[in-house]
Amino acid sequence: MAREIEGTTIFEGGQAMKGYQLNKMCFSFNDPENRKAFLADQAAYMDKYKLTKEQREALASGSVLKMIEAGGNAYYLAKLAGILGLGVQDIGAQQTGMTVEAFKQKLLDQARQ
Amino acid sequence: MAREIEGTTIFEGGQAMKGYQLNKMCFSFNDPENRKAFLADQAAYMDKYKLTKEQREALASGSVLKMIEAGGNAYYLAKLAGILGLGVQDIGAQQTGMTVEAFKQKLLDQARQ
Amino acid sequence: MARIIGTLSTSHIPAIGNAIAKGLQNEPYWKPFFDSWPPVREWLAREKPDVVVFFYNDHGLNFFLDKMPTFAVGACAEYVSEDEGWGIPTIPSVRGEPKLSWQIINGIVEDGFDPVMCQEMAVDHAITNPLLLMFPDAKWPVTIVPIAINSIQHPLPGPKRCFDLGRAVGKAIEAWPEDKKVLLIGSGGLSHQLDGERAGFINKAFDTECLEAMVSGVEPLTKYSALDVVELAGAQGVELMCWIAARAAMQGEVKELHRTYHIPISNTASAVQLLSHTRAVETAKAA
Amino acid sequence: MARIIGTLSTSHIPAIGNAIAKGLQNEPYWKPFFDSWPPVREWLAREKPDVVVFFYNDHGLNFFLDKMPTFAVGACAEYVSEDEGWGIPTIPSVRGEPKLSWQIINGIVEDGFDPVMCQEMAVDHAITNPLLLMFPDAKWPVTIVPIAINSIQHPLPGPKRCFDLGRAVGKAIEAWPEDKKVLLIGSGGLSHQLDGERAGFINKAFDTECLEAMVSGVEPLTKYSALDVVELAGAQGVELMCWIAARAAMQGEVKELHRTYHIPISNTASAVQLLSHTRAVETAKAA
Ligand SMILES: [Fe+3]
Ligand SMILES: [Fe+3]
């Protein structure tokens, strides 16, 4: 697992352990009651899932890259993004440091490779 | 899975489907609250787990062979036996149609094969 | 004996479910993708598959990291579409084909695979979107067998292992004594990446290589490791493994009936490809 | 590099836990079994393993038929002993060795196995009884990695597959760069059957064959199918698969240090066997 792939965090054992509580919280969002409970009191909900300091700070910052660094996995984080009303292009733009328009253009450009 | 082994029910797909609800109920007995709830009102508890008529009748009869025929698996049924205060030798005696003493003797005899 | 009639592979992007729910099929953004489906539906109406075997990946609905399977085979009488947490409408439950499920489980365990056997299984957009695309009235004329391939937590099973799984599944299906027509589905991809500084990565050249291999045979793709696929197809492009397994299940002659490749839907290179199984190996030999 | 120092195999019969709790070790019924442990404990005190890799079977505590794994590997920081529903006392939690867990998971996936990867795992008497027998003060001087083998729902992995799993696990352990001493445990068996008209079945001749093979090498046992083992060792005698995997993980020269075989405990032929790994393959070659 020592392989480096540019701009990509491999979600392997180390990340899976690091992010366990954060991803577990996100997994709970499959249940609408839990989404409501999270929105009603985020701090209490994060307490319940024993999020680490790094995970809480990542969530507070709103930075997806920080959430990934804190062990978040794309498939579970997507459920959090849904709650926060972020689409995949908002998230793509944020992570690549582009405007949403520029990010969409980047996608289109790849059709012409 | 057409292989026949004397006095033995292979817990394969067919049995696993047939016994699903019964085994699920038994699995719930890992939780002491559930054991209490079962003992307090067996009929209601069997309703909750949607046991089939055959499974209810098997339980009512107390016959382990009937429970197995109804899809019960030894590893999960063991939890039910625990609640009913039956030891493995009581169960062995019952299934083989022996007295408990004779069953114990049968076990001992096998040391001398 | 059961007969594999073809492999249908498709992207399953969540947004597709929302577009269907909102009736956006003819909007310019969506038209290129949805236009691929009328010919597929005509073929389905003609060929009338009885059972659909889905190679797909769960997106954090049915499985969590507490117990993450590498491969999981459903053996349920019914599969329930459940809330995934971000608004894709659920669909009516789909009937299972448990006898075929156990036929497959028994066959692949015999062949050295270590599946999780599932008697309760919630299915997500990787199953529901293809079903809705095939049968827009949501009256399912087919039963299903879902086979989940881990695409979340590394180590992932790589192209070679998924190819071998597909082979073993295909062999088990063809040995099923029921006179049923079986359609294979590869659900996922193609290239895309949602996370990291490389988000939005798409690789048209690699996707084209894969689409070509789906026709001529996917064995050459087994030279790649799972991490090669991450690099070439993006972090979520590993869903390609579902296409490889579905295609590998079909031996003998195939014919490409339909192909759509369109960039982008959401952050993804979308594709739909239909292959019919014109002659099984045995028939070919006998001829 | 990590070093495998031996394989300890033992029956784990639930009643053992109750006998320990009630202090019955010197009762005539129990003495033949418990007398096997002082020499094992002396060896442990001398050899001081750092990590114990358990091949065991879950008895309906951690896994249910909704999602039944063929093989599952624990990758937890801690394993919790939980109520099994019929009164075996729980024990203090045991620390895991997650780095070795992932080393094993990565290694066996690379080698074509399809494990479930578990980050939460409750452990039952198959783990707790051997631990208490080794370390009666319940102050665990070791960490553990549990590897569960399906013994509940057919199709079970057979002797050949479990042998191959053991081989792959052993290879992964020996490639682990940490300077740690690893003990393997095969937990289960020997012959017994709890259910059906054949309840109480015990097969001394087959058990003896297995105990001999544990010394000379278990490869000959791979000629049996899982159903052969049901027939020869009883419906729950399939727990023998854990012994096969544990022994297969150890290549090169071994020495039998201890063996107990006693009929019956409960309905089971009980056995304890300790093998030391006197020379690993590489060392043997270099010599
Ligand atoms: Fe997907
Ligand atoms: Fe056991």
JSON list of N, CA, C and O in Angstrom, two decimals, chain D residues 128-153:
[
{"chain": "D", "resi": 128, "resn": "THR", "atom": "N", "xyz": [-12.40, -16.91, 24.25]},
{"chain": "D", "resi": 128, "resn": "THR", "atom": "CA", "xyz": [-12.22, -16.63, 25.67]},
{"chain": "D", "resi": 128, "resn": "THR", "atom": "C", "xyz": [-11.75, -17.87, 26.44]},
{"chain": "D", "resi": 128, "resn": "THR", "atom": "O", "xyz": [-10.91, -17.75, 27.33]},
{"chain": "D", "resi": 129, "resn": "ASN", "atom": "N", "xyz": [-12.25, -19.05, 26.10]},
{"chain": "D", "resi": 129, "resn": "ASN", "atom": "CA", "xyz": [-11.81, -20.24, 26.84]},
{"chain": "D", "resi": 129, "resn": "ASN", "atom": "C", "xyz": [-10.32, -20.53, 26.63]},
{"chain": "D", "resi": 129, "resn": "ASN", "atom": "O", "xyz": [-9.59, -20.73, 27.61]},
{"chain": "D", "resi": 130, "resn": "PRO", "atom": "N", "xyz": [-9.83, -20.56, 25.39]},
{"chain": "D", "resi": 130, "resn": "PRO", "atom": "CA", "xyz": [-8.38, -20.76, 25.24]},
{"chain": "D", "resi": 130, "resn": "PRO", "atom": "C", "xyz": [-7.56, -19.68, 25.97]},
{"chain": "D", "resi": 130, "resn": "PRO", "atom": "O", "xyz": [-6.53, -20.00, 26.59]},
{"chain": "D", "resi": 131, "resn": "LEU", "atom": "N", "xyz": [-8.01, -18.43, 25.94]},
{"chain": "D", "resi": 131, "resn": "LEU", "atom": "CA", "xyz": [-7.26, -17.38, 26.62]},
{"chain": "D", "resi": 131, "resn": "LEU", "atom": "C", "xyz": [-7.20, -17.65, 28.13]},
{"chain": "D", "resi": 131, "resn": "LEU", "atom": "O", "xyz": [-6.13, -17.54, 28.75]},
{"chain": "D", "resi": 132, "resn": "LEU", "atom": "N", "xyz": [-8.34, -18.02, 28.70]},
{"chain": "D", "resi": 132, "resn": "LEU", "atom": "CA", "xyz": [-8.37, -18.30, 30.14]},
{"chain": "D", "resi": 132, "resn": "LEU", "atom": "C", "xyz": [-7.55, -19.53, 30.50]},
{"chain": "D", "resi": 132, "resn": "LEU", "atom": "O", "xyz": [-6.96, -19.59, 31.59]},
{"chain": "D", "resi": 133, "resn": "LEU", "atom": "N", "xyz": [-7.52, -20.49, 29.60]},
{"chain": "D", "resi": 133, "resn": "LEU", "atom": "CA", "xyz": [-6.73, -21.70, 29.86]},
{"chain": "D", "resi": 133, "resn": "LEU", "atom": "C", "xyz": [-5.24, -21.37, 29.81]},
{"chain": "D", "resi": 133, "resn": "LEU", "atom": "O", "xyz": [-4.44, -21.91, 30.59]},
{"chain": "D", "resi": 134, "resn": "MET", "atom": "N", "xyz": [-4.87, -20.46, 28.93]},
{"chain": "D", "resi": 134, "resn": "MET", "atom": "CA", "xyz": [-3.46, -20.08, 28.83]},
{"chain": "D", "resi": 134, "resn": "MET", "atom": "C", "xyz": [-3.04, -19.14, 29.95]},
{"chain": "D", "resi": 134, "resn": "MET", "atom": "O", "xyz": [-1.94, -19.23, 30.47]},
{"chain": "D", "resi": 135, "resn": "PHE", "atom": "N", "xyz": [-3.94, -18.21, 30.27]},
{"chain": "D", "resi": 135, "resn": "PHE", "atom": "CA", "xyz": [-3.61, -17.16, 31.22]},
{"chain": "D", "resi": 135, "resn": "PHE", "atom": "C", "xyz": [-4.72, -17.06, 32.27]},
{"chain": "D", "resi": 135, "resn": "PHE", "atom": "O", "xyz": [-5.58, -16.17, 32.20]},
{"chain": "D", "resi": 136, "resn": "PRO", "atom": "N", "xyz": [-4.69, -17.97, 33.26]},
{"chain": "D", "resi": 136, "resn": "PRO", "atom": "CA", "xyz": [-5.82, -18.05, 34.19]},
{"chain": "D", "resi": 136, "resn": "PRO", "atom": "C", "xyz": [-6.06, -16.78, 35.00]},
{"chain": "D", "resi": 136, "resn": "PRO", "atom": "O", "xyz": [-7.17, -16.59, 35.51]},
{"chain": "D", "resi": 137, "resn": "ASP", "atom": "N", "xyz": [-5.06, -15.92, 35.12]},
{"chain": "D", "resi": 137, "resn": "ASP", "atom": "CA", "xyz": [-5.31, -14.69, 35.89]},
{"chain": "D", "resi": 137, "resn": "ASP", "atom": "C", "xyz": [-6.03, -13.63, 35.06]},
{"chain": "D", "resi": 137, "resn": "ASP", "atom": "O", "xyz": [-6.32, -12.55, 35.56]},
{"chain": "D", "resi": 138, "resn": "ALA", "atom": "N", "xyz": [-6.33, -13.93, 33.80]},
{"chain": "D", "resi": 138, "resn": "ALA", "atom": "CA", "xyz": [-7.06, -13.02, 32.93]},
{"chain": "D", "resi": 138, "resn": "ALA", "atom": "C", "xyz": [-6.35, -11.67, 32.76]},
{"chain": "D", "resi": 138, "resn": "ALA", "atom": "O", "xyz": [-6.97, -10.66, 32.46]},
{"chain": "D", "resi": 139, "resn": "LYS", "atom": "N", "xyz": [-5.05, -11.67, 32.99]},
{"chain": "D", "resi": 139, "resn": "LYS", "atom": "CA", "xyz": [-4.24, -10.48, 32.67]},
{"chain": "D", "resi": 139, "resn": "LYS", "atom": "C", "xyz": [-3.49, -10.83, 31.39]},
{"chain": "D", "resi": 139, "resn": "LYS", "atom": "O", "xyz": [-2.42, -11.44, 31.45]},
{"chain": "D", "resi": 140, "resn": "TRP", "atom": "N", "xyz": [-4.05, -10.45, 30.28]},
{"chain": "D", "resi": 140, "resn": "TRP", "atom": "CA", "xyz": [-3.53, -10.92, 29.00]},
{"chain": "D", "resi": 140, "resn": "TRP", "atom": "C", "xyz": [-2.18, -10.30, 28.67]},
{"chain": "D", "resi": 140, "resn": "TRP", "atom": "O", "xyz": [-2.08, -9.10, 28.48]},
{"chain": "D", "resi": 141, "resn": "PRO", "atom": "N", "xyz": [-1.13, -11.12, 28.56]},
{"chain": "D", "resi": 141, "resn": "PRO", "atom": "CA", "xyz": [0.18, -10.59, 28.18]},
{"chain": "D", "resi": 141, "resn": "PRO", "atom": "C", "xyz": [0.37, -10.58, 26.66]},
{"chain": "D", "resi": 141, "resn": "PRO", "atom": "O", "xyz": [1.48, -10.36, 26.18]},
{"chain": "D", "resi": 142, "resn": "VAL", "atom": "N", "xyz": [-0.69, -10.83, 25.93]},
{"chain": "D", "resi": 142, "resn": "VAL", "atom": "CA", "xyz": [-0.61, -10.91, 24.47]},
{"chain": "D", "resi": 142, "resn": "VAL", "atom": "C", "xyz": [-1.69, -10.04, 23.84]},
{"chain": "D", "resi": 142, "resn": "VAL", "atom": "O", "xyz": [-2.69, -9.71, 24.48]},
{"chain": "D", "resi": 143, "resn": "THR", "atom": "N", "xyz": [-1.47, -9.70, 22.57]},
{"chain": "D", "resi": 143, "resn": "THR", "atom": "CA", "xyz": [-2.53, -9.13, 21.75]},
{"chain": "D", "resi": 143, "resn": "THR", "atom": "C", "xyz": [-3.04, -10.25, 20.85]},
{"chain": "D", "resi": 143, "resn": "THR", "atom": "O", "xyz": [-2.38, -11.29, 20.74]},
{"chain": "D", "resi": 144, "resn": "ILE", "atom": "N", "xyz": [-4.18, -10.03, 20.22]},
{"chain": "D", "resi": 144, "resn": "ILE", "atom": "CA", "xyz": [-4.72, -11.10, 19.38]},
{"chain": "D", "resi": 144, "resn": "ILE", "atom": "C", "xyz": [-5.18, -10.59, 18.01]},
{"chain": "D", "resi": 144, "resn": "ILE", "atom": "O", "xyz": [-5.45, -9.40, 17.82]},
{"chain": "D", "resi": 145, "resn": "VAL", "atom": "N", "xyz": [-5.23, -11.52, 17.08]},
{"chain": "D", "resi": 145, "resn": "VAL", "atom": "CA", "xyz": [-5.87, -11.32, 15.77]},
{"chain": "D", "resi": 145, "resn": "VAL", "atom": "C", "xyz": [-6.81, -12.50, 15.56]},
{"chain": "D", "resi": 145, "resn": "VAL", "atom": "O", "xyz": [-6.35, -13.64, 15.41]},
{"chain": "D", "resi": 146, "resn": "PRO", "atom": "N", "xyz": [-8.12, -12.28, 15.58]},
{"chain": "D", "resi": 146, "resn": "PRO", "atom": "CA", "xyz": [-9.05, -13.39, 15.38]},
{"chain": "D", "resi": 146, "resn": "PRO", "atom": "C", "xyz": [-9.38, -13.57, 13.89]},
{"chain": "D", "resi": 146, "resn": "PRO", "atom": "O", "xyz": [-9.63, -12.60, 13.18]},
{"chain": "D", "resi": 147, "resn": "ILE", "atom": "N", "xyz": [-9.36, -14.81, 13.45]},
{"chain": "D", "resi": 147, "resn": "ILE", "atom": "CA", "xyz": [-9.74, -15.15, 12.08]},
{"chain": "D", "resi": 147, "resn": "ILE", "atom": "C", "xyz": [-10.86, -16.18, 12.16]},
{"chain": "D", "resi": 147, "resn": "ILE", "atom": "O", "xyz": [-10.63, -17.32, 12.59]},
{"chain": "D", "resi": 148, "resn": "ALA", "atom": "N", "xyz": [-12.07, -15.76, 11.79]},
{"chain": "D", "resi": 148, "resn": "ALA", "atom": "CA", "xyz": [-13.24, -16.63, 11.93]},
{"chain": "D", "resi": 148, "resn": "ALA", "atom": "C", "xyz": [-13.47, -17.42, 10.66]},
{"chain": "D", "resi": 148, "resn": "ALA", "atom": "O", "xyz": [-13.40, -16.89, 9.55]},
{"chain": "D", "resi": 149, "resn": "ILE", "atom": "N", "xyz": [-13.75, -18.70, 10.84]},
{"chain": "D", "resi": 149, "resn": "ILE", "atom": "CA", "xyz": [-14.05, -19.61, 9.72]},
{"chain": "D", "resi": 149, "resn": "ILE", "atom": "C", "xyz": [-15.50, -20.09, 9.88]},
{"chain": "D", "resi": 149, "resn": "ILE", "atom": "O", "xyz": [-15.86, -20.60, 10.95]},
{"chain": "D", "resi": 150, "resn": "ASN", "atom": "N", "xyz": [-16.30, -19.91, 8.87]},
{"chain": "D", "resi": 150, "resn": "ASN", "atom": "CA", "xyz": [-17.71, -20.31, 8.93]},
{"chain": "D", "resi": 150, "resn": "ASN", "atom": "C", "xyz": [-17.86, -21.81, 9.22]},
{"chain": "D", "resi": 150, "resn": "ASN", "atom": "O", "xyz": [-17.40, -22.64, 8.43]},
{"chain": "D", "resi": 151, "resn": "SER", "atom": "N", "xyz": [-18.52, -22.13, 10.30]},
{"chain": "D", "resi": 151, "resn": "SER", "atom": "CA", "xyz": [-18.80, -23.54, 10.58]},
{"chain": "D", "resi": 151, "resn": "SER", "atom": "C", "xyz": [-20.30, -23.75, 10.75]},
{"chain": "D", "resi": 151, "resn": "SER", "atom": "O", "xyz": [-20.73, -24.80, 11.20]},
{"chain": "D", "resi": 152, "resn": "ILE", "atom": "N", "xyz": [-21.09, -22.74, 10.42]},
{"chain": "D", "resi": 152, "resn": "ILE", "atom": "CA", "xyz": [-22.53, -22.77, 10.71]},
{"chain": "D", "resi": 152, "resn": "ILE", "atom": "C", "xyz": [-23.36, -23.11, 9.48]},
{"chain": "D", "resi": 152, "resn": "ILE", "atom": "O", "xyz": [-24.19, -24.00, 9.49]},
{"chain": "D", "resi": 153, "resn": "GLN", "atom": "N", "xyz": [-23.15, -22.34, 8.43]},
{"chain": "D", "resi": 153, "resn": "GLN", "atom": "CA", "xyz": [-24.04, -22.43, 7.26]},
{"chain": "D", "resi": 153, "resn": "GLN", "atom": "C", "xyz": [-23.28, -22.98, 6.06]},
{"chain": "D", "resi": 153, "resn": "GLN", "atom": "O", "xyz": [-22.33, -22.38, 5.60]}
]
